[in-house]
mmCIF file of C-alpha atoms in Angstrom:
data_model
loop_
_atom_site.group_PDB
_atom_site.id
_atom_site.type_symbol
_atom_site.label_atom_id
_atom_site.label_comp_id
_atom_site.label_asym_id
_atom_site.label_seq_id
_atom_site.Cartn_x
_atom_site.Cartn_y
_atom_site.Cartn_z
ATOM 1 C CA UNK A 413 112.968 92.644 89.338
ATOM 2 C CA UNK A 414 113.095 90.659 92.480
ATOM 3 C CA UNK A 415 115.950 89.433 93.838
ATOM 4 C CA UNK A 416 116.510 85.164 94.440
ATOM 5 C CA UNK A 417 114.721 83.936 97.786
ATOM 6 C CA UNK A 418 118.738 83.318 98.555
ATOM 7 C CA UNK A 419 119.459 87.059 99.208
ATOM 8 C CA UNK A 420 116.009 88.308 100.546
ATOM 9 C CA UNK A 421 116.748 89.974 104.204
ATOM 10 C CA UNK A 422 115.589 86.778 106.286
ATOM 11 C CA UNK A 423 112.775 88.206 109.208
ATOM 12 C CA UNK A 424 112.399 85.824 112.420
ATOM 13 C CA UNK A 425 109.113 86.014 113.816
ATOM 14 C CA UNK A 426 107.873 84.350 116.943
ATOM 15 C CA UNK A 427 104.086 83.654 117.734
ATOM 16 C CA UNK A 428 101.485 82.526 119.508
ATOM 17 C CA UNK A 429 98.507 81.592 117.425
ATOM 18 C CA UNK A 430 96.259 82.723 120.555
ATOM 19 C CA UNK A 431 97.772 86.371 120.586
ATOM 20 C CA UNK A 432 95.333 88.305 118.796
ATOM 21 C CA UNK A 433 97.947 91.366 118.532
ATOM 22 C CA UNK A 434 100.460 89.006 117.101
ATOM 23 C CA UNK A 435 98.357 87.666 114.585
ATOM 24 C CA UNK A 436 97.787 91.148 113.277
ATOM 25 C CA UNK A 437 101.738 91.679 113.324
ATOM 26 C CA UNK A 438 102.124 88.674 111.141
ATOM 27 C CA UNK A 439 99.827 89.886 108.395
ATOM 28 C CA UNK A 440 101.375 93.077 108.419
ATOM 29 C CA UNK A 441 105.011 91.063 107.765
ATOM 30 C CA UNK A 442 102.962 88.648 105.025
ATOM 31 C CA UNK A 443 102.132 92.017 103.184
ATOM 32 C CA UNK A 444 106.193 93.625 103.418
ATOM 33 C CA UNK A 445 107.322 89.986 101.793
ATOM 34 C CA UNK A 446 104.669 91.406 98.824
ATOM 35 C CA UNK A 447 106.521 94.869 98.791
ATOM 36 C CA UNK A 448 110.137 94.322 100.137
ATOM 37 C CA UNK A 449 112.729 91.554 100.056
ATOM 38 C CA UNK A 450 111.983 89.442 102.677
ATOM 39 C CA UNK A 451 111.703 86.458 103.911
ATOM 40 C CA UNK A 452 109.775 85.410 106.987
ATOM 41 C CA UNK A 453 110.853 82.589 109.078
ATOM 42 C CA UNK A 454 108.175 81.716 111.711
ATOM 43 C CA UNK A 455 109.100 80.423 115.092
ATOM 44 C CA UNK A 456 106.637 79.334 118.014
ATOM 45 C CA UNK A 457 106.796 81.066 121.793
ATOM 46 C CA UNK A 458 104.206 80.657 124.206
ATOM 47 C CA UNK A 459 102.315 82.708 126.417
ATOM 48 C CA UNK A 460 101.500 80.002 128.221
ATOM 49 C CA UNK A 461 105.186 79.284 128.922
ATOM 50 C CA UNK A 462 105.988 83.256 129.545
ATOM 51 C CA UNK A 463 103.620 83.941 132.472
ATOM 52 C CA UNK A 464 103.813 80.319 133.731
ATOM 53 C CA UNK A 465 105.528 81.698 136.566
ATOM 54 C CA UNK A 466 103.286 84.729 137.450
ATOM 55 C CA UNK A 467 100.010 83.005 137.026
ATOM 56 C CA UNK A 468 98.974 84.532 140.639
ATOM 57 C CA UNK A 469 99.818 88.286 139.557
ATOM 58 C CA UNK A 470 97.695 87.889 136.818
ATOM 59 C CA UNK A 471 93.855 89.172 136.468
ATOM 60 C CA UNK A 472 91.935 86.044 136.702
ATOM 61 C CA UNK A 473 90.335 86.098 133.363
ATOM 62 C CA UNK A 474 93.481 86.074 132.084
ATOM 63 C CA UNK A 475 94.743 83.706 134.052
ATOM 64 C CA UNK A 476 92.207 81.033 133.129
ATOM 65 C CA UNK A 477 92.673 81.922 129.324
ATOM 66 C CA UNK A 478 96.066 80.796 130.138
ATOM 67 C CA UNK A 479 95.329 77.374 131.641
ATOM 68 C CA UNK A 480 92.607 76.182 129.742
ATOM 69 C CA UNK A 481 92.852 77.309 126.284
ATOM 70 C CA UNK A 482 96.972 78.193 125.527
ATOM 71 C CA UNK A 483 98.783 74.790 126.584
ATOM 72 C CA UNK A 484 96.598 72.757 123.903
ATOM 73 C CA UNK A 485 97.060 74.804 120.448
ATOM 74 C CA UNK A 486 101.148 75.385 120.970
ATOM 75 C CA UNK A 487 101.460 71.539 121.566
ATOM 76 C CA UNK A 488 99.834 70.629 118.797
ATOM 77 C CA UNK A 489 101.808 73.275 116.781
ATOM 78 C CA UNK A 490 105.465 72.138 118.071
ATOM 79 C CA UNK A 491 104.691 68.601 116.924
ATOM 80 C CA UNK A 492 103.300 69.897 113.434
ATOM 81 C CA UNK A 493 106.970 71.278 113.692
ATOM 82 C CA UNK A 494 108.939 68.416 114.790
ATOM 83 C CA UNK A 495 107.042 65.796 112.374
ATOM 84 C CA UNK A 496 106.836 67.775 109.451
ATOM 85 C CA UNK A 497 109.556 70.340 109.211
ATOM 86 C CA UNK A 498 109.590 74.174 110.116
ATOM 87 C CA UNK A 499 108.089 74.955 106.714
ATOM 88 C CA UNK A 500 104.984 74.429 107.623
ATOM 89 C CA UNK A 501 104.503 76.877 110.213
ATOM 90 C CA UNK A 502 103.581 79.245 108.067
ATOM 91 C CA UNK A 503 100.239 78.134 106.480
ATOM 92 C CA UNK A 504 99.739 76.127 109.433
ATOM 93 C CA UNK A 505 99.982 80.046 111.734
ATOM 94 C CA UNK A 506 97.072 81.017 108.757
ATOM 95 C CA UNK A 507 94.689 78.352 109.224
ATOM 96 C CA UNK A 508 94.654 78.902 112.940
ATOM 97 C CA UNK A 509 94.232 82.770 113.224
ATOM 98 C CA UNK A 510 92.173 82.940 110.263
ATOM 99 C CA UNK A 511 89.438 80.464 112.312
ATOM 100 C CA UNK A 512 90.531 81.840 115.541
ATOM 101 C CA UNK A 513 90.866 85.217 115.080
ATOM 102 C CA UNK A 514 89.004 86.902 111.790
ATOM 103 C CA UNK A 515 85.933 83.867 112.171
ATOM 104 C CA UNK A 516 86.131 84.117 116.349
ATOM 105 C CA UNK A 517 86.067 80.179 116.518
ATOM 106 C CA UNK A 518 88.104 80.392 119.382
ATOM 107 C CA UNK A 519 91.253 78.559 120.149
ATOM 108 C CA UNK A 520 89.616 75.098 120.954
ATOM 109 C CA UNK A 521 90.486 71.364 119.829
ATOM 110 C CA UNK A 522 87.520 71.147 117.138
ATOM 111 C CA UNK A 523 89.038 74.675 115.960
ATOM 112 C CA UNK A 524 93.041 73.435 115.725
ATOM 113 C CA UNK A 525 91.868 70.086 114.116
ATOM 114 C CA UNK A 526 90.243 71.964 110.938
ATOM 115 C CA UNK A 527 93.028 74.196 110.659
ATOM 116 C CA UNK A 528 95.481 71.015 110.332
ATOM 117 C CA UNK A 529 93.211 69.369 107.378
ATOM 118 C CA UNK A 530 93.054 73.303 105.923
ATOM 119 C CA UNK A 531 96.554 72.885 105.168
ATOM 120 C CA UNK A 532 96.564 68.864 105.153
ATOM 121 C CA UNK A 533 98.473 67.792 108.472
ATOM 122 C CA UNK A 534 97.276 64.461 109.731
ATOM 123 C CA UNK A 535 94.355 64.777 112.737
ATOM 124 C CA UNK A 536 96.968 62.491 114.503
ATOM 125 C CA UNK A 537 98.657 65.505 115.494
ATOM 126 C CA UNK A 538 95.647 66.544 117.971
ATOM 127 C CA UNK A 539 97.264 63.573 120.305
ATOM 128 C CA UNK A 540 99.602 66.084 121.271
ATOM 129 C CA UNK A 541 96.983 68.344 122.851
ATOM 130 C CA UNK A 542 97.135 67.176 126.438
ATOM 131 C CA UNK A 543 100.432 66.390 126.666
ATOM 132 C CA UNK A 544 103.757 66.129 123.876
ATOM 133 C CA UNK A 545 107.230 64.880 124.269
ATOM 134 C CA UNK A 546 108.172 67.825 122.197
ATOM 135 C CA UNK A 547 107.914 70.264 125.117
ATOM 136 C CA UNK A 548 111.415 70.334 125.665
ATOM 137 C CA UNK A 549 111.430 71.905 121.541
ATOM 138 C CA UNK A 550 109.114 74.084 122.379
ATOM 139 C CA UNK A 551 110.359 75.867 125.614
ATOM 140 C CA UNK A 552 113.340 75.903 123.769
ATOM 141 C CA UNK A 553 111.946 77.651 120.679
ATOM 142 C CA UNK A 554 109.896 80.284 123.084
ATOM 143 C CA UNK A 555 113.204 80.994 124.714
ATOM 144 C CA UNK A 556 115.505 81.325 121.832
ATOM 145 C CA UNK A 557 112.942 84.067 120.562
ATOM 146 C CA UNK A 558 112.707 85.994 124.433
ATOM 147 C CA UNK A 559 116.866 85.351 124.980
ATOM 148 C CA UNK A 560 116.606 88.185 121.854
ATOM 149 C CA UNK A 561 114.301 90.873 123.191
ATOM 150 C CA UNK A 562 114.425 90.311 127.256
ATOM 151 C CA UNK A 563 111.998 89.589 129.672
ATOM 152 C CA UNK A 564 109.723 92.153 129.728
ATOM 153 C CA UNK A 565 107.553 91.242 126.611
ATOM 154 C CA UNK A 566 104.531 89.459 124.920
ATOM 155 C CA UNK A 567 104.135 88.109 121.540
ATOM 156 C CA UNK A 568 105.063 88.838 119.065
ATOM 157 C CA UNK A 569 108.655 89.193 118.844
ATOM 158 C CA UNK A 570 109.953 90.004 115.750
ATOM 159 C CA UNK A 571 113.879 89.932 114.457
ATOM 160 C CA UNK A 572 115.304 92.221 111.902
ATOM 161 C CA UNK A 573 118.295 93.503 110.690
ATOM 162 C CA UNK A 574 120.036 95.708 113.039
ATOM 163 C CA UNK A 575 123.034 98.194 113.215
ATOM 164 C CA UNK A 576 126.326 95.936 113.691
ATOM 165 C CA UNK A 577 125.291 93.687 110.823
ATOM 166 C CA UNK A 578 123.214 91.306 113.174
ATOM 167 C CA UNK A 579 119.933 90.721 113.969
ATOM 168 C CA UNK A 580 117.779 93.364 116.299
ATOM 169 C CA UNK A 581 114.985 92.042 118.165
ATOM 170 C CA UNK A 582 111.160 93.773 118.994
ATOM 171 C CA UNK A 583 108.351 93.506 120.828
ATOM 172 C CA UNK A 584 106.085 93.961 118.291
ATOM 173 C CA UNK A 585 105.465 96.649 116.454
ATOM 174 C CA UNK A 586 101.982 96.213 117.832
ATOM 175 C CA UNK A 587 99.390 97.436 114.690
ATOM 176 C CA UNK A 588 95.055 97.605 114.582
ATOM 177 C CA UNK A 589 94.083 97.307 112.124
ATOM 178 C CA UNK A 590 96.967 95.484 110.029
ATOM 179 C CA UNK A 591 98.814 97.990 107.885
ATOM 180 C CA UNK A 592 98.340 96.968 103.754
ATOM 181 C CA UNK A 593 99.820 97.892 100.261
ATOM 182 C CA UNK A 594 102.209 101.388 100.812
ATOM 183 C CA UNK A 595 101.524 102.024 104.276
ATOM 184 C CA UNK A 596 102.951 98.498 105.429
ATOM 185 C CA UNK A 597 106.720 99.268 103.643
ATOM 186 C CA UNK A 598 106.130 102.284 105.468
ATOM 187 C CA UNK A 599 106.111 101.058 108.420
ATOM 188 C CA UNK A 600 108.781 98.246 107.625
ATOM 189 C CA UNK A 601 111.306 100.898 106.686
ATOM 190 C CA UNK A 602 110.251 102.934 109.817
ATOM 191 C CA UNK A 603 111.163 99.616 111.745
ATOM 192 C CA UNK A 604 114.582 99.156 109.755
ATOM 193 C CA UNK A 605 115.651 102.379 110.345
ATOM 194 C CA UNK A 606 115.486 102.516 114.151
ATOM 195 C CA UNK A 607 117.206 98.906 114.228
ATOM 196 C CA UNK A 608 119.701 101.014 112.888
ATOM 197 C CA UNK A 609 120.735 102.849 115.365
ATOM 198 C CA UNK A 610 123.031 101.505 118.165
ATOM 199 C CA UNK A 611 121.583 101.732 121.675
ATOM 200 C CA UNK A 612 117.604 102.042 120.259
ATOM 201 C CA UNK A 613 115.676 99.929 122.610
ATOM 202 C CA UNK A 614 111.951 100.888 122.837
ATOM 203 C CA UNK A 615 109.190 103.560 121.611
ATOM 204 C CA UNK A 616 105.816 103.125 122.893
ATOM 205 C CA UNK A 617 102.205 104.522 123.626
ATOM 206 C CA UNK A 618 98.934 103.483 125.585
ATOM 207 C CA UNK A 619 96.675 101.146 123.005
ATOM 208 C CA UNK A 620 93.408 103.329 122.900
ATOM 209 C CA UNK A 621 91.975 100.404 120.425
ATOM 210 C CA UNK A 622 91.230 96.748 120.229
ATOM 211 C CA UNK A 623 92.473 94.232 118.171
ATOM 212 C CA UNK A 624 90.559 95.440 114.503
ATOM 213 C CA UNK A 625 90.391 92.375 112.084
ATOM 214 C CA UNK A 626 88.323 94.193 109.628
ATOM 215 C CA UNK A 627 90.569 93.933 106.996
ATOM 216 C CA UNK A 628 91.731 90.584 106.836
#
């Protein structure tokens, strides 16, 4: 029997709904909450926001991804936040990969406007593409997510429980294709069990794939 929502472990999990690697991360977490007791609470960063400062160091592909395409979508997604309450980031994180990412719309206006009548936000929202007074939320949401894990990181970043009772923060894990069914607890209590150990900080390898949305 499940347990109430009231004493699932609560999972904190920061995005970027242009990160295709982070989008794959949250489908893995969707399918532990169908397998474990959790419960995911979705928070917004920016990449926009984390390299704003290093825009020069960056390859120039890159760097225009970042300054024509990632200001607009987080914008509109803070002010989804703001006017309508944190819980409905969630569906609202769904509609967007699922056009952006598994249909390869792309992460552009007409794209963000269908995902907010998917889940039934008002198109009044898009107003806040070029421009929103909730900046100062979100800066402050992307920094409450990288005070937890450090500099030295992308998105996603994920919280879990760790070994003094708190929370442990991650980069990542970083999956292709997203794990399903037995294979994503696995993982999970692979990820629970290094949080707890004091003093674990980081295991990692070179990707040798691409992001693989075949089975989503």
């Amino acid at each position: 029997m499940r347990r109430d929502m009231s004493e699932k472990t609560p999972v904190d999990f920061w995005f970027d709904p242009l990160c295709p690697w982070a989008w794959m991360t949250s489908r893995w977490v969707l399918e532990v909450e169908k397998v474990r007791d959790i419960e995911v609470r979705w928070h917004l960063m920016s990449l926009a926001v984390l390299n704003e400062d290093k825009l020069d160091e960056l390859p120039a592909e890159y760097r225009e991804l970042l300054e024509t395409k990632a200001w607009g979508p987080v914008r509109v997604v803070i002010a989804a936040q703001e006017e309508h309450g944190a819980d409905v980031l969630g569906d609202l994180y769904t509609a967007l990969g699922t056009r952006i990412h598994n249909q390869e719309e792309g992460p552009g206006r007409e794209t963000v406007a269908a995902a907010l009548k998917d889940v039934g936000l008002p198109e009044s929202l898009m107003d806040h593409w070029d421009g929103t007074p909730y900046e100062p939320q979100l800066r402050a949401s992307h920094k409450e997510g990288i005070d937890k894990v450090g500099q030295e990181v992308g998105t996603p970043v994920i919280a879990v429980p760790g070994a003094d009772g708190g929370q442990l923060a991650f980069f990542g894990p970083v999956v292709t294709p997203a794990p399903k069914g037995e294979d994503a607890a696995k993982l999970w209590d692979g990820t629970l069990a290094v949080a707890s150990v004091p003093g674990f900080y980081e295991i990692k390898r070179t990707r040798t794939k691409g992001p693989d949305f075949s089975n989503l």
